[in-house]
Every structure is written in structure tokens, then in C-alpha cells.
PDB file of C-alpha atoms in Angstrom:
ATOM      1  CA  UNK Y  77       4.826  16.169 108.456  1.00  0.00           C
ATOM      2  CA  UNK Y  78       3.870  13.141 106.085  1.00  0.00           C
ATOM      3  CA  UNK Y  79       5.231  14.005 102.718  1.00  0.00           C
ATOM      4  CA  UNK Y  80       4.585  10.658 101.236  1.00  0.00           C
ATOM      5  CA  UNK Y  81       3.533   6.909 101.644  1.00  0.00           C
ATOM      6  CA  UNK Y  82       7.017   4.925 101.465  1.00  0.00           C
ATOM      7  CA  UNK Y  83       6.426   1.248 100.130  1.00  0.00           C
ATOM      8  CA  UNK Y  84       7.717  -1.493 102.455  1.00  0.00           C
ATOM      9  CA  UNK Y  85      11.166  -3.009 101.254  1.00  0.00           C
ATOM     10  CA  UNK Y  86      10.041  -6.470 101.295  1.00  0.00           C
ATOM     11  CA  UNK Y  87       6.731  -8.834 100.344  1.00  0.00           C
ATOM     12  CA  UNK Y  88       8.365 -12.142 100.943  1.00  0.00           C
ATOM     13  CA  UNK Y  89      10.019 -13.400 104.102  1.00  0.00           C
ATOM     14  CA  UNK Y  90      11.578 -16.939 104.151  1.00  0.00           C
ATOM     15  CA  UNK Y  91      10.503 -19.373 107.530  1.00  0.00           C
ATOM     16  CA  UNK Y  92      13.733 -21.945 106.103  1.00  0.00           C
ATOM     17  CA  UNK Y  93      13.012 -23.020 102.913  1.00  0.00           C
ATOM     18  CA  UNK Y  94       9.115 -22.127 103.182  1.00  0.00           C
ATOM     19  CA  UNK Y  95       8.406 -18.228 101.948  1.00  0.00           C
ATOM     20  CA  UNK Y  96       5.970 -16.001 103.751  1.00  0.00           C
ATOM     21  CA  UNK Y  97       4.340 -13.715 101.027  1.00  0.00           C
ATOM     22  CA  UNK Y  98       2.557 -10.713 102.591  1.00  0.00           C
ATOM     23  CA  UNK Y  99      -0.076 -11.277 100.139  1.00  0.00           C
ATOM     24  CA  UNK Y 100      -0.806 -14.399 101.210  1.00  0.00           C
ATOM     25  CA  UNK Y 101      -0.974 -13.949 104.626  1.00  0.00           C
ATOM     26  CA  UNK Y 102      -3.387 -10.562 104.814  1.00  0.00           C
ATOM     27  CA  UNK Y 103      -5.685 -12.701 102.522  1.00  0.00           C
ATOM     28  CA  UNK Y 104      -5.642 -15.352 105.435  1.00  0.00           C
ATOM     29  CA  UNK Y 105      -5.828 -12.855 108.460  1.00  0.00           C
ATOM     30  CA  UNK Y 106      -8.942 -11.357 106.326  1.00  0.00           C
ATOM     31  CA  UNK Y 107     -10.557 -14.652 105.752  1.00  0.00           C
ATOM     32  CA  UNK Y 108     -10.017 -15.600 109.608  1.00  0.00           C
ATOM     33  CA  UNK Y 109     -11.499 -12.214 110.647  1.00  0.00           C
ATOM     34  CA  UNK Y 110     -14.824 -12.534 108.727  1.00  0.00           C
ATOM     35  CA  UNK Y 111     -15.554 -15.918 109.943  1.00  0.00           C
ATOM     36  CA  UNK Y 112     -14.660 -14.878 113.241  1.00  0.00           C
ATOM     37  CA  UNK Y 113     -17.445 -12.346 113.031  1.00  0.00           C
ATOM     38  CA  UNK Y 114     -19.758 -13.842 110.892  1.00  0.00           C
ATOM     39  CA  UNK Y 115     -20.015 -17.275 113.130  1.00  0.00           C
ATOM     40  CA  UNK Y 116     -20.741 -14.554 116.227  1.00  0.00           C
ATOM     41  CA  UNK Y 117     -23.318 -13.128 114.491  1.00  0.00           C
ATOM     42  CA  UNK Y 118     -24.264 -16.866 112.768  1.00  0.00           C
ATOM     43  CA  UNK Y 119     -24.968 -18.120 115.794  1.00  0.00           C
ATOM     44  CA  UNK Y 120     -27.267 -15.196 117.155  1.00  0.00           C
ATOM     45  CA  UNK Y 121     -29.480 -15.331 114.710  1.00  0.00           C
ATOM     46  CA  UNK Y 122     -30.186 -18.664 115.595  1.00  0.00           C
ATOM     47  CA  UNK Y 123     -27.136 -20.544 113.439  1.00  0.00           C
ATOM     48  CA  UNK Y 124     -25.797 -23.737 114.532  1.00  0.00           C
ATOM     49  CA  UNK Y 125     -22.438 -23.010 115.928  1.00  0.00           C
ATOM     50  CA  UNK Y 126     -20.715 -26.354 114.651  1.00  0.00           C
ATOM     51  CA  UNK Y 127     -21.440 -25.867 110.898  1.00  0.00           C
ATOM     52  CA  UNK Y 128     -20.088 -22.227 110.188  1.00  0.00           C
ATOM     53  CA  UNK Y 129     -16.701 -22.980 109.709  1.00  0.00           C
ATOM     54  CA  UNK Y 130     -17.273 -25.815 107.410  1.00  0.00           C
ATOM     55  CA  UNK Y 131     -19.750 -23.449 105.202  1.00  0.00           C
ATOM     56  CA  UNK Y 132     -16.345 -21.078 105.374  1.00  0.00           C
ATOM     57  CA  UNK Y 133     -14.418 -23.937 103.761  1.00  0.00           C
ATOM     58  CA  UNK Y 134     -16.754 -23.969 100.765  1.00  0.00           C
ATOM     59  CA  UNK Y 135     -16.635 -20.450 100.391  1.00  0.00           C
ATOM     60  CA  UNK Y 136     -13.025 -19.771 100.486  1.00  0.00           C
ATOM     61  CA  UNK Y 137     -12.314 -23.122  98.226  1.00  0.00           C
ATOM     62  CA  UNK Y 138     -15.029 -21.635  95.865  1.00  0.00           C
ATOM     63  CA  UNK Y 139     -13.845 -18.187  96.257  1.00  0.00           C
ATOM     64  CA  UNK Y 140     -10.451 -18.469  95.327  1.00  0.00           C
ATOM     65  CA  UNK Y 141     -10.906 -20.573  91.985  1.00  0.00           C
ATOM     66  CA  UNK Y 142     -13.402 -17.709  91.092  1.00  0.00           C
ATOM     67  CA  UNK Y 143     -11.324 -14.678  91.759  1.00  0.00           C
ATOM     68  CA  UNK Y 144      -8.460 -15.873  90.000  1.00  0.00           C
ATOM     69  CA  UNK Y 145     -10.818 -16.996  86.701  1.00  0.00           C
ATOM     70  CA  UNK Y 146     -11.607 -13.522  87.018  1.00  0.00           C
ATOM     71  CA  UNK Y 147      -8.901 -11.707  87.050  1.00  0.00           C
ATOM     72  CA  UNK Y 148      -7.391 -14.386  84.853  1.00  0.00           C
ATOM     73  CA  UNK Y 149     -10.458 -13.836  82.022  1.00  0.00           C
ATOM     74  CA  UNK Y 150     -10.473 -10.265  81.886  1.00  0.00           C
ATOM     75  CA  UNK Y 151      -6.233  -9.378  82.463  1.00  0.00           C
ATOM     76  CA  UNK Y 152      -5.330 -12.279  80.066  1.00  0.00           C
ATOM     77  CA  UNK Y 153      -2.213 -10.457  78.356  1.00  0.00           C
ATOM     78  CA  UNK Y 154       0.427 -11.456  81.306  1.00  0.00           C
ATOM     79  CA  UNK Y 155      -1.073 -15.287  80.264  1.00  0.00           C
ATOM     80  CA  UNK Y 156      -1.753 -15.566  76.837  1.00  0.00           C
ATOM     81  CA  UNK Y 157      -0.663 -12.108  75.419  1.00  0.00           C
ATOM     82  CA  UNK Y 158       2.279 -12.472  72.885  1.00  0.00           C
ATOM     83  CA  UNK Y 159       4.699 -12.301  75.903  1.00  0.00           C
ATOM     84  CA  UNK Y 160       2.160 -14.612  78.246  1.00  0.00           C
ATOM     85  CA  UNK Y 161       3.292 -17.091  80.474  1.00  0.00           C
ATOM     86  CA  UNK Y 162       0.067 -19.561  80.564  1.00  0.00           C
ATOM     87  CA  UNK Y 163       1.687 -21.132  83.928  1.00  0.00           C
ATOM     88  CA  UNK Y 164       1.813 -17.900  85.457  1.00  0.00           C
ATOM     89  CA  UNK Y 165      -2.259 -18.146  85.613  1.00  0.00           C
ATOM     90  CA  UNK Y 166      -1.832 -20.488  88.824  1.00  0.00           C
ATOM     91  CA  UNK Y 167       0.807 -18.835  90.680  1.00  0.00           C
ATOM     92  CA  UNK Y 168      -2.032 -16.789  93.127  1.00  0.00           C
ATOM     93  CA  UNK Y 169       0.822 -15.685  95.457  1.00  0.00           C
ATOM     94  CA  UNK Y 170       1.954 -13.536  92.933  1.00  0.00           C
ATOM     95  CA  UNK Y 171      -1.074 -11.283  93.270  1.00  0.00           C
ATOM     96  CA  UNK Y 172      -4.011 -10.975  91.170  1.00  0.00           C
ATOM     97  CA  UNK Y 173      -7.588 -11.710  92.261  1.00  0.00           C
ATOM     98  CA  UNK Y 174     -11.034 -10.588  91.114  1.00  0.00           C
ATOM     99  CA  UNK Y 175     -13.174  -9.749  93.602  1.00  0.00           C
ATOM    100  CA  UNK Y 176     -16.431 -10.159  91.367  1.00  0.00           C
ATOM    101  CA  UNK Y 177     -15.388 -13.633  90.727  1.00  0.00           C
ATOM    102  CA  UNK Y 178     -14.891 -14.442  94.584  1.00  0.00           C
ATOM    103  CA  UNK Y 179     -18.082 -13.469  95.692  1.00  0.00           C
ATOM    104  CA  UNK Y 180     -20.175 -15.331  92.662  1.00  0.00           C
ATOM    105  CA  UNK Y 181     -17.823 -18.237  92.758  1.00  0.00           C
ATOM    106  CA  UNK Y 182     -17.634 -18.187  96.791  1.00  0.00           C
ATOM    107  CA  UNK Y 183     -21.582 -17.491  96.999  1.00  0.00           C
ATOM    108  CA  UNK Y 184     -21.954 -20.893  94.886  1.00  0.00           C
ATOM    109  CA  UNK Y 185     -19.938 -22.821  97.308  1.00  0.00           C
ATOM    110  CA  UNK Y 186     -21.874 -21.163 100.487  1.00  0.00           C
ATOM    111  CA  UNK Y 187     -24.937 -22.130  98.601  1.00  0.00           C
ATOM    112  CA  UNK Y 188     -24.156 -25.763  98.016  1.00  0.00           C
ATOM    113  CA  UNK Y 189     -22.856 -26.331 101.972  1.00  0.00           C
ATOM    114  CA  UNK Y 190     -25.640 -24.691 102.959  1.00  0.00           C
ATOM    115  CA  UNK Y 191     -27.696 -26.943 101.353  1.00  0.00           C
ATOM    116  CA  UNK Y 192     -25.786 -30.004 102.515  1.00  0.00           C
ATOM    117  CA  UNK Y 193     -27.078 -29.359 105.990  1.00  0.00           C
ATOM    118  CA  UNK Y 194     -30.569 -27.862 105.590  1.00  0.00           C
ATOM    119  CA  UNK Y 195     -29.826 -24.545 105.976  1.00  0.00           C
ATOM    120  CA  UNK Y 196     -31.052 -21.199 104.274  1.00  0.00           C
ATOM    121  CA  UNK Y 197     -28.847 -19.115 102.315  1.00  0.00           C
ATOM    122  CA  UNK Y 198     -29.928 -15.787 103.326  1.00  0.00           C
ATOM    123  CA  UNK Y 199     -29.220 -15.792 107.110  1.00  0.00           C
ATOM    124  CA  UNK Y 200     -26.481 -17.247 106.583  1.00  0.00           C
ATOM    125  CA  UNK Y 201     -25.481 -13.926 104.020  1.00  0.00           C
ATOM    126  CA  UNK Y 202     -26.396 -11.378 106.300  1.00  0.00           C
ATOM    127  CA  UNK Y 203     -24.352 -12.779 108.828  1.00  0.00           C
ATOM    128  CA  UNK Y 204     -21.394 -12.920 106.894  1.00  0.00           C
ATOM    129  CA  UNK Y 205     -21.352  -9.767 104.722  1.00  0.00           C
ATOM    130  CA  UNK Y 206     -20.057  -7.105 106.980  1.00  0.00           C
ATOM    131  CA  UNK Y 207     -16.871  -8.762 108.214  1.00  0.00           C
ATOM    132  CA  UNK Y 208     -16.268  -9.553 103.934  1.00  0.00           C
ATOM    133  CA  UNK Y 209     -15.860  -6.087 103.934  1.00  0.00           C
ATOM    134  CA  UNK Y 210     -13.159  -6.224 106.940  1.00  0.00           C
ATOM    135  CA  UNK Y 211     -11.738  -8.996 105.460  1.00  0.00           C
ATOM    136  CA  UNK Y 212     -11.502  -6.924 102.180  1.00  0.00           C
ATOM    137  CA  UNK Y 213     -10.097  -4.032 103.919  1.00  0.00           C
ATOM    138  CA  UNK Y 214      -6.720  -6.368 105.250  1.00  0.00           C
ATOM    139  CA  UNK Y 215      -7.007  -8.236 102.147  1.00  0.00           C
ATOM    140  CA  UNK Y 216      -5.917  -4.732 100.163  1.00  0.00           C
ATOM    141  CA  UNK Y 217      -2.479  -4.562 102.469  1.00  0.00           C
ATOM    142  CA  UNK Y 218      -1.325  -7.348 100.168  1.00  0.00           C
ATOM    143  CA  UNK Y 219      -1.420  -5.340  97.228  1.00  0.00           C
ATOM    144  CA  UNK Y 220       0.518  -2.819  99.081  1.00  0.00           C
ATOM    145  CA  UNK Y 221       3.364  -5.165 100.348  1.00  0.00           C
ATOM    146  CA  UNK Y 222       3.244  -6.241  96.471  1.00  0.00           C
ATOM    147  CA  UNK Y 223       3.662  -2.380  94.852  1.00  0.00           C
ATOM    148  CA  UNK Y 224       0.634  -2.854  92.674  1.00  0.00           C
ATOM    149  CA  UNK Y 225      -2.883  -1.624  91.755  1.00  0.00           C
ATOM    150  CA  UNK Y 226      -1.681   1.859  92.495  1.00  0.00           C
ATOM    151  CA  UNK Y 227      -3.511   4.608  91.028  1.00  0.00           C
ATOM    152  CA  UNK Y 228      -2.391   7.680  88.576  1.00  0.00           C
ATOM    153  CA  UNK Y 229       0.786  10.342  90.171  1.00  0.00           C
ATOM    154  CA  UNK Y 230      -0.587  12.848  93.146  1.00  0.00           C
ATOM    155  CA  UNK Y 231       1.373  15.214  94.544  1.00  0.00           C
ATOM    156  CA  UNK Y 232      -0.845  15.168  97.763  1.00  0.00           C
ATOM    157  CA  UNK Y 233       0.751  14.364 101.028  1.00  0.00           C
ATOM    158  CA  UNK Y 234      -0.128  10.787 101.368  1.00  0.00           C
ATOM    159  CA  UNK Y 235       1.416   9.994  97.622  1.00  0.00           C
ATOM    160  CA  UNK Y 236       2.361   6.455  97.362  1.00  0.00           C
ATOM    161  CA  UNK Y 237       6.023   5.998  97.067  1.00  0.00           C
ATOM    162  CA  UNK Y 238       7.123   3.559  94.264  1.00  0.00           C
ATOM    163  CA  UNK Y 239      10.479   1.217  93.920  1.00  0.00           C
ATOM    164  CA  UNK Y 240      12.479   1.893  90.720  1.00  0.00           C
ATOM    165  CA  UNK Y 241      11.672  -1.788  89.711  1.00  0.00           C
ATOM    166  CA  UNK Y 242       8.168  -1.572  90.039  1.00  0.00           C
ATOM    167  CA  UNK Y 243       7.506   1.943  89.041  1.00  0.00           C
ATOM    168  CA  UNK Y 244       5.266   1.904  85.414  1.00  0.00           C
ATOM    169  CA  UNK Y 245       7.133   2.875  82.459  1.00  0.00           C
ATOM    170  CA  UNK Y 246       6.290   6.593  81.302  1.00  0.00           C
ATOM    171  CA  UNK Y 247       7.285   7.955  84.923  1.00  0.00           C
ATOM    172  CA  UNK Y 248      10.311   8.950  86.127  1.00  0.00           C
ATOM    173  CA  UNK Y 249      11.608   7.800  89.496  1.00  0.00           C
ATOM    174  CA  UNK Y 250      10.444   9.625  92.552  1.00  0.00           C
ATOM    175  CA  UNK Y 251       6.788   9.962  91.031  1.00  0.00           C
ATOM    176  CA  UNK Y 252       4.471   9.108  94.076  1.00  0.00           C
ATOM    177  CA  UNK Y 253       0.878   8.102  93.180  1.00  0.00           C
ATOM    178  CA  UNK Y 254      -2.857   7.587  94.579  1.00  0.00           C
ATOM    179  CA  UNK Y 255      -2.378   4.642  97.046  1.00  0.00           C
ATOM    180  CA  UNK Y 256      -5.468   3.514  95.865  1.00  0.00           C
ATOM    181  CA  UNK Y 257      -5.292   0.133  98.778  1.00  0.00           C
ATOM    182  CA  UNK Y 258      -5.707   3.029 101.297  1.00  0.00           C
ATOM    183  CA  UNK Y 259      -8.491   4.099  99.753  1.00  0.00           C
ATOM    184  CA  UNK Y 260     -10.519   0.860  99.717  1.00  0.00           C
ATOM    185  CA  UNK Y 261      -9.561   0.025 103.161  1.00  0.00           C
ATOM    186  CA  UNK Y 262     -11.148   3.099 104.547  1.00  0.00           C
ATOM    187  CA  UNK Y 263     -14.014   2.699 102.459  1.00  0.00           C
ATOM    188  CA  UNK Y 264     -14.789  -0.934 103.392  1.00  0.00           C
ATOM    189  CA  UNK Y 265     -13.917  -0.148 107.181  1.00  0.00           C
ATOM    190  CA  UNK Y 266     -16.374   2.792 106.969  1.00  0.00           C
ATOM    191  CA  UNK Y 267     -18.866   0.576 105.084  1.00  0.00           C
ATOM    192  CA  UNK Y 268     -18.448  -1.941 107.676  1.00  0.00           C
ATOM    193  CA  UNK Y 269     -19.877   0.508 110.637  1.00  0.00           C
ATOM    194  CA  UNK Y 270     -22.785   1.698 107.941  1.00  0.00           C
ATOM    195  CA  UNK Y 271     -23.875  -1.353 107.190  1.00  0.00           C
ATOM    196  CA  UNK Y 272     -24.032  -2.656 110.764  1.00  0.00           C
ATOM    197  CA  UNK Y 273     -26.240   0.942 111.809  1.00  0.00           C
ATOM    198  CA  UNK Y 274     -28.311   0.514 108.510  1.00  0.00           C
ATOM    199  CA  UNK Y 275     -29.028  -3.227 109.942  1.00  0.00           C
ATOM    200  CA  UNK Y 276     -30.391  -2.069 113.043  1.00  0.00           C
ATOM    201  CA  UNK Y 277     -31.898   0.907 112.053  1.00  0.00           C
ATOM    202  CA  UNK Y 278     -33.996  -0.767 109.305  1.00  0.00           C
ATOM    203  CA  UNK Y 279     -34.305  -4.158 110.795  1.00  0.00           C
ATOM    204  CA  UNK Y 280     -32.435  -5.348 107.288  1.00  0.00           C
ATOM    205  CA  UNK Y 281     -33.812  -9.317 107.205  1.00  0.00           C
ATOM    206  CA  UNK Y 282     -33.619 -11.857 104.834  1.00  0.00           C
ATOM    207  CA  UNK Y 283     -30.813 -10.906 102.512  1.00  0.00           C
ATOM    208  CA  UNK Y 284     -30.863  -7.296 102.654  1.00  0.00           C
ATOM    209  CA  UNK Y 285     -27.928  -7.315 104.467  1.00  0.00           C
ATOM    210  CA  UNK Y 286     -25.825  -8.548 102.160  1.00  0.00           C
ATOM    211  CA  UNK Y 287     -27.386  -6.563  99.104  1.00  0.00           C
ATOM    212  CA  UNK Y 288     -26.224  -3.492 101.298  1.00  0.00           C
ATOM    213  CA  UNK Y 289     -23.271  -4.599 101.832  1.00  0.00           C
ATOM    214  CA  UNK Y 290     -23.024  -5.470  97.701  1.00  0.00           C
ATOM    215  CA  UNK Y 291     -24.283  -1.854  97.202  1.00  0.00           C
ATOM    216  CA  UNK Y 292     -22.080   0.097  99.824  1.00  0.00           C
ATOM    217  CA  UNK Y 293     -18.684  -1.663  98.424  1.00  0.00           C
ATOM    218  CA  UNK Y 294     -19.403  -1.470  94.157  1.00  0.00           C
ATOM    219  CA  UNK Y 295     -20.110   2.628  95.379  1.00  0.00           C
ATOM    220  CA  UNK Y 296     -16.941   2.830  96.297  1.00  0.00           C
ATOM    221  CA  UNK Y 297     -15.425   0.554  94.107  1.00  0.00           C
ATOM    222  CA  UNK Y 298     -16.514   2.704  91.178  1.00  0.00           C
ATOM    223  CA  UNK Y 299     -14.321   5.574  91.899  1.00  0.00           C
ATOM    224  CA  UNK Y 300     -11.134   3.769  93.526  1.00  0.00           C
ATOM    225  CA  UNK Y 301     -11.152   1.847  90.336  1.00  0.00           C
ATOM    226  CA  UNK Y 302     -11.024   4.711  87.923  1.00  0.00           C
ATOM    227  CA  UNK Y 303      -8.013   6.320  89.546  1.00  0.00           C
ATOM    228  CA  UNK Y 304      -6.093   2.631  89.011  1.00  0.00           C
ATOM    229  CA  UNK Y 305      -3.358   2.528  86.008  1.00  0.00           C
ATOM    230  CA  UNK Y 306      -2.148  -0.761  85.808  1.00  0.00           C
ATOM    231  CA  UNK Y 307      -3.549  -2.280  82.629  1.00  0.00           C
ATOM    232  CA  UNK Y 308      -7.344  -3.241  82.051  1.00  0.00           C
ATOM    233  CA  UNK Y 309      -9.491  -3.994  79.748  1.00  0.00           C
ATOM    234  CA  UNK Y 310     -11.627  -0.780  78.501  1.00  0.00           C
ATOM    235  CA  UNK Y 311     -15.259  -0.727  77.061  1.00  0.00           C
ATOM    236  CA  UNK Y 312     -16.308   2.710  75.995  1.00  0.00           C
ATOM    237  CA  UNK Y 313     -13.062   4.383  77.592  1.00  0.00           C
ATOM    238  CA  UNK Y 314     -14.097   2.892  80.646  1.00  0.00           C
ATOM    239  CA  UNK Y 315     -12.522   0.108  82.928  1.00  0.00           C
ATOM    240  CA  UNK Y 316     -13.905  -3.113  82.467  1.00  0.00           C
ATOM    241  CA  UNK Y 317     -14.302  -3.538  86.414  1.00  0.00           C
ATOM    242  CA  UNK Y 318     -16.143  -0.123  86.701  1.00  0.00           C
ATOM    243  CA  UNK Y 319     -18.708  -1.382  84.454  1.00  0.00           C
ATOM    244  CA  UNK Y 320     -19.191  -4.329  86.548  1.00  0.00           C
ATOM    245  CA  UNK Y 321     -19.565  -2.643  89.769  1.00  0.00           C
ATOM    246  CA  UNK Y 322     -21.649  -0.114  88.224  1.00  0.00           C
ATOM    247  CA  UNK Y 323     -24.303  -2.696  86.656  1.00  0.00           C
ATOM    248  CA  UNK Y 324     -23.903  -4.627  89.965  1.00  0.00           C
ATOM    249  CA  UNK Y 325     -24.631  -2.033  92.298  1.00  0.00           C
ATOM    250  CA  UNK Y 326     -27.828  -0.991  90.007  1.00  0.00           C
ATOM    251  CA  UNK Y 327     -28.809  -4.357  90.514  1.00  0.00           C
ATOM    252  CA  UNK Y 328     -28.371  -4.463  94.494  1.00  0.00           C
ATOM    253  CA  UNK Y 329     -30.230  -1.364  94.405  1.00  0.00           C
ATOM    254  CA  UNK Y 330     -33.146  -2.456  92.411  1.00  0.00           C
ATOM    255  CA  UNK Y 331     -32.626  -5.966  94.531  1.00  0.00           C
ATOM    256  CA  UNK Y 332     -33.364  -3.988  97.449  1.00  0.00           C
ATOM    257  CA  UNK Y 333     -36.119  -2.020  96.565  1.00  0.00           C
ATOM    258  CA  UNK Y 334     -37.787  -5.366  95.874  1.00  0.00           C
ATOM    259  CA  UNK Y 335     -37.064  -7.246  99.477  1.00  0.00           C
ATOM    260  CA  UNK Y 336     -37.682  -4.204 101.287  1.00  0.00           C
ATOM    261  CA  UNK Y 337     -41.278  -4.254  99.661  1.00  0.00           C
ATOM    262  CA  UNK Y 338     -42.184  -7.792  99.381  1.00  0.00           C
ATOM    263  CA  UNK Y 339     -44.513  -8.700 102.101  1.00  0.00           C
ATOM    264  CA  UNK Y 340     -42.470 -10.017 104.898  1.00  0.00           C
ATOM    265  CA  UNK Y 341     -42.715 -13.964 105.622  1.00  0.00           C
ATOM    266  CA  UNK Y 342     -41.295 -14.303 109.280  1.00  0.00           C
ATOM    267  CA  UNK Y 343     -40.548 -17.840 108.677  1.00  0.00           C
ATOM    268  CA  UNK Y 344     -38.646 -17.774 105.564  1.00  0.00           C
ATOM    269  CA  UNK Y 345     -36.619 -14.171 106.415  1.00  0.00           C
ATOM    270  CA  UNK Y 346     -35.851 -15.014 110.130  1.00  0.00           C
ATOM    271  CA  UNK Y 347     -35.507 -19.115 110.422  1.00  0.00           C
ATOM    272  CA  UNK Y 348     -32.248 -20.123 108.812  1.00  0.00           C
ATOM    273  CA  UNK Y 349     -33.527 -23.302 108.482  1.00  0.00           C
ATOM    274  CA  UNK Y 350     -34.679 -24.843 104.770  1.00  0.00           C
ATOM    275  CA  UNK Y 351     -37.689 -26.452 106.386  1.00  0.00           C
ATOM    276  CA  UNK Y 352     -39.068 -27.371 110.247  1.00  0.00           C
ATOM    277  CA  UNK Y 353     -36.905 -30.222 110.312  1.00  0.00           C
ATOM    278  CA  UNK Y 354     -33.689 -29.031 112.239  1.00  0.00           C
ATOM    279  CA  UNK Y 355     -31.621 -31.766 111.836  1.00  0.00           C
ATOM    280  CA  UNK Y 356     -27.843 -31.023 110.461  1.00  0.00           C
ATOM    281  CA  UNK Y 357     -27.190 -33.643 107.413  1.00  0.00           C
TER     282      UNK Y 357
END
């Protein structure tokens, strides 16, 4: 019977002199699994199947630089705190990404590729945004090869073991806690299915697809987030991050409202082209 969640023993495995960081590599598996998806679904909608991956590149580039501002802005103690290490701000591998900075960071560098080669931003979105939350989902293992972004001690069954050296100080050894990585992988896997019924079932167009998929994960960010311990900066004895997802998913909603009752305009929700002229600068 499962009595806990035991932690793995390692996060780092060395290929000669090169390391293999779990963290790393579940980013990359997630990043390979959206655009695997999205280009399927890219290319049904009427994408062009040889500019997908170099949209991707923009993204992930973009992405990247924006999660770690993110993080980097609003956990700035391990950086610039009396004890900060300012170098420490570029070492990624160690962990530490916003997700609110990858996907307005990343969205900028979809945007500007897009452009490049005529193409409309929207279809483009809606093909992407379900496998983001995949790619979330594998994404969170990292965090749990890395012992971190735990939430607060549980003594329910699936309790997150903890290693002495990265156990919080305040708890004594043997505490077990909310594995809070679990948590957002089954609610971005479940998400994932939702979103692709709510497409169908609605005939979600030009956008909306991607506003749902905004809305369904800052739901259940909300709630994972407010179980987390590790430090954070608090507004109103809140978490800094649930504010943001609960002001972004507001947004989505109210963003959604408005596309689902704007008078539809076949050729700017359906044609992922900018104008009639399909050629790929």
C-alpha cells in the first residue's frame, strides 16, 4: 500500500564530462511533444508544414529568456538578496522558471515568426495550446527530480518524501509534503482532454482555443500554488503568482466572452494566412 512518494536519489547523470540534468531534459521532451502535436494539428487547419518548427524556434528562444526574467524579477533574494549570487540568475539548469513569463515572452517570439512569413497568429495559437499543457505536465517532473516547489507537510498517502539536504528548515526529517508537481501534471493532462472536447464541441475558432487553454491552466494554477512553501513574494497574504493567475484567468474569461460573441469573420478566424497572398517570406 503506497505510504508515501519517495524522491529519486539523483537529478544529474554525467554522459563523460557532459552532465544530464533531469530538469533539463523533461523541459526538452515537453517542448518536443507540443510541437509534435501542434505541427499535426498546424497543418490540418490548413498550416504550412515546413514553417512550424521554425515558429517553435522563436518561441522556445523567446520563452526561455522570459521565464527566467520572471522568476528572476519576482524570487530576486537567491540573486540580489544580502546572500545573492547575481551569477546564479543564468544558471537555468538549476531550476527556476516562470511560466507567466514564458508564455508572454514565447507568444512575442511566435508573433514576430509568424509575421516573418505571412502568417496569422491565432491559428497558429489554437494549434499549439493543448500540447503546452502536455508539455507543462513533463515539464513539472523536473522539479521533482530537483526536490523543489513542494507544497506544505500531508500526512496523506501520496506525501512527498524529502532528502535531509533539501528538506526546508522548520521540519524535522521524515516530514512528507503535498507533491504539488503531481498535482499540476494531472491537472494539465486532464485540461489537455477538456480543452480538445470543448474545441469540438463549441467549434472554438480564432483564438479561443488558446484563451481556454489560458483559462483551464491559471484555474488550476490558483490552488496548486497556494499549497507551495518555498519562498515568494506575498501581496495581501497572498502569493504573488496566485494573483497573477487569478487576474489572468479573469481576463481569458472576459477574453472569451468577447470572441465567442463577436460576429464571426470566416476569413480572418479560419485562414491562417495574414492576407490572400500565400507565399512563405
Amino acid at each position: 500500500m503506497l505510504t508515501s512518494i519517495p524522491s529519486p536519489s539523483q537529478s544529474v547523470w554525467m554522459l563523460g564530462p557532459i552532465p544530464l540534468r533531469a530538469y533539463a531534459l523533461f523541459i526538452v521532451a515537453g517542448i518536443v511533444l507540443a510541437w509534435y502535436l501542434g505541427e499535426r494539428r498546424y497543418v490540418r487547419k490548413g498550416g504550412p508544414k515546413d514553417v512550424s518548427l521554425d515558429i517553435a524556434v522563436w518561441v522556445v528562444l523567446f520563452g526561455i529568456v522570459g521565464a527566467r526574467l520572471y522568476h528572476v524579477i519576482t524570487t530576486p533574494e537567491p540573486y540580489f538578496g544580502p546572500d545573492g549570487d547575481p551569477l546564479q540568475a543564468l544558471q537555468i539548469w538549476k531550476g527556476g522558471l516562470g511560466i507567466w513569463g514564458a508564455v508572454s515572452v514565447g507568444t512575442l517570439g511566435g508573433w514576430i515568426a509568424l509575421r516573418r512569413h505571412n502568417l496569422r497568429f491565432a491559428p497558429f495559437a489554437d494549434a499549439f495550446a493543448p500540447g503546452i499543457l502536455l508539455a507543462q505536465a513533463l515539464g513539472r517532473m523536473g522539479n521533482y527530480f530537483n526536490q523543489e516547489l513542494f507544497g506544505g507537510p500531508t500526512e496523506l498517502p501520496w506525501g512527498l518524501e524529502i532528502s535531509p539536504e533539501n528538506m526546508p528548515s522548520g521540519y524535522p526529517v521524515g516530514t512528507t509534503f503535498h507533491p504539488t508537481f503531481l498535482y499540476e501534471m494531472i491537472w494539465c493532462v486532464a485540461a489537455y482532454f477538456v480543452l480538445i472536447w470543448a474545441e469540438k464541441r463549441f467549434e472554438l475558432q480564432g483564438g479561443q482555443v488558446m484563451v481556454g487553454y489560458v483559462i483551464a491552466y491559471t484555474l488550476g494554477r490558483v490552488w496548486i500554488e497556494m499549497l507551495r512553501i518555498d519562498h515568494a513574494q506575498l501581496i495581501l497574504g497572498l502569493r504573488l503568482n496566485v494573483w497573477v493567475s487569478i487576474f489572468i484567468c479573469v481576463s481569458a474569461i472576459v477574453l472569451l466572452v468577447w470572441l465567442r460573441k463577436r460576429t464571426p469573420d470566416n476569413s480572418h478566424t479560419t485562414d491562417v494566412y495574414l492576407t490572400t497572398n500565400k507565399t512563405i517570406g
